[in-house]
Amino acid sequence: THASPEAICEQVRQRLGFQLVAQLRREDGSVPLLQLDPEWEDTFASYQVEGAGGGLDVALPPDVFNRLGDGVAQEMRAAGERGLYPALVTSGRRRRFLRTVLSAKG
């Protein structure tokens, strides 16, 4: 069997995880993190669809998509104003979707 490109990418990301966030590490060794409200997982589950290759995708309505993207962008901006540059923490199965949302929001 052949792994999908997404599965291979996720395995590489997991193995490089500490290196990927090293630039965010503060002097005390901690990494500032931003986590979505757990209610978002319920929202994602209610709009989950089968994607290409049998994977799962999320198809949010535009207003919900915008609320998510704008909310995360606002929290990231607020953290930046305090001198913090957090990593967004999420489950592996939602990471690519959230990257798409945030890329769309600039």
PDB file of C-alpha atoms in Angstrom, residues 44-78:
ATOM      1  CA  PHE A  44     -15.714  20.810  12.275  1.00  0.00           C
ATOM      2  CA  ALA A  45     -17.328  17.420  12.883  1.00  0.00           C
ATOM      3  CA  SER A  46     -20.740  18.702  11.805  1.00  0.00           C
ATOM      4  CA  TYR A  47     -19.317  19.957   8.476  1.00  0.00           C
ATOM      5  CA  GLN A  48     -16.944  17.061   7.858  1.00  0.00           C
ATOM      6  CA  VAL A  49     -17.023  15.490   4.395  1.00  0.00           C
ATOM      7  CA  GLU A  50     -15.111  12.678   2.763  1.00  0.00           C
ATOM      8  CA  GLY A  51     -12.200  14.093   0.826  1.00  0.00           C
ATOM      9  CA  ALA A  52      -9.966  12.836  -1.928  1.00  0.00           C
ATOM     10  CA  GLY A  53      -8.283   9.530  -1.209  1.00  0.00           C
ATOM     11  CA  GLY A  54     -10.759   8.658   1.523  1.00  0.00           C
ATOM     12  CA  GLY A  55      -9.487  11.327   3.916  1.00  0.00           C
ATOM     13  CA  LEU A  56     -11.740  13.708   5.783  1.00  0.00           C
ATOM     14  CA  ASP A  57     -12.128  17.374   4.916  1.00  0.00           C
ATOM     15  CA  VAL A  58     -14.174  20.156   6.457  1.00  0.00           C
ATOM     16  CA  ALA A  59     -16.519  22.267   4.316  1.00  0.00           C
ATOM     17  CA  LEU A  60     -17.511  25.229   6.486  1.00  0.00           C
ATOM     18  CA  PRO A  61     -20.135  27.703   5.286  1.00  0.00           C
ATOM     19  CA  PRO A  62     -18.516  31.043   4.347  1.00  0.00           C
ATOM     20  CA  ASP A  63     -19.730  32.880   7.460  1.00  0.00           C
ATOM     21  CA  VAL A  64     -18.329  30.195   9.789  1.00  0.00           C
ATOM     22  CA  PHE A  65     -15.089  29.995   7.763  1.00  0.00           C
ATOM     23  CA  ASN A  66     -14.683  33.775   8.111  1.00  0.00           C
ATOM     24  CA  ARG A  67     -15.501  33.748  11.829  1.00  0.00           C
ATOM     25  CA  LEU A  68     -12.834  31.090  12.416  1.00  0.00           C
ATOM     26  CA  GLY A  69     -10.173  32.785  10.291  1.00  0.00           C
ATOM     27  CA  ASP A  70     -10.876  36.255  11.655  1.00  0.00           C
ATOM     28  CA  GLY A  71     -10.933  35.010  15.252  1.00  0.00           C
ATOM     29  CA  VAL A  72      -7.597  33.211  14.995  1.00  0.00           C
ATOM     30  CA  ALA A  73      -6.027  36.172  13.160  1.00  0.00           C
ATOM     31  CA  GLN A  74      -7.271  38.553  15.865  1.00  0.00           C
ATOM     32  CA  GLU A  75      -5.836  36.388  18.660  1.00  0.00           C
ATOM     33  CA  MET A  76      -2.503  36.062  16.829  1.00  0.00           C
ATOM     34  CA  ARG A  77      -2.379  39.841  16.332  1.00  0.00           C
ATOM     35  CA  ALA A  78      -3.177  40.475  20.001  1.00  0.00           C
TER      36      ALA A  78
END
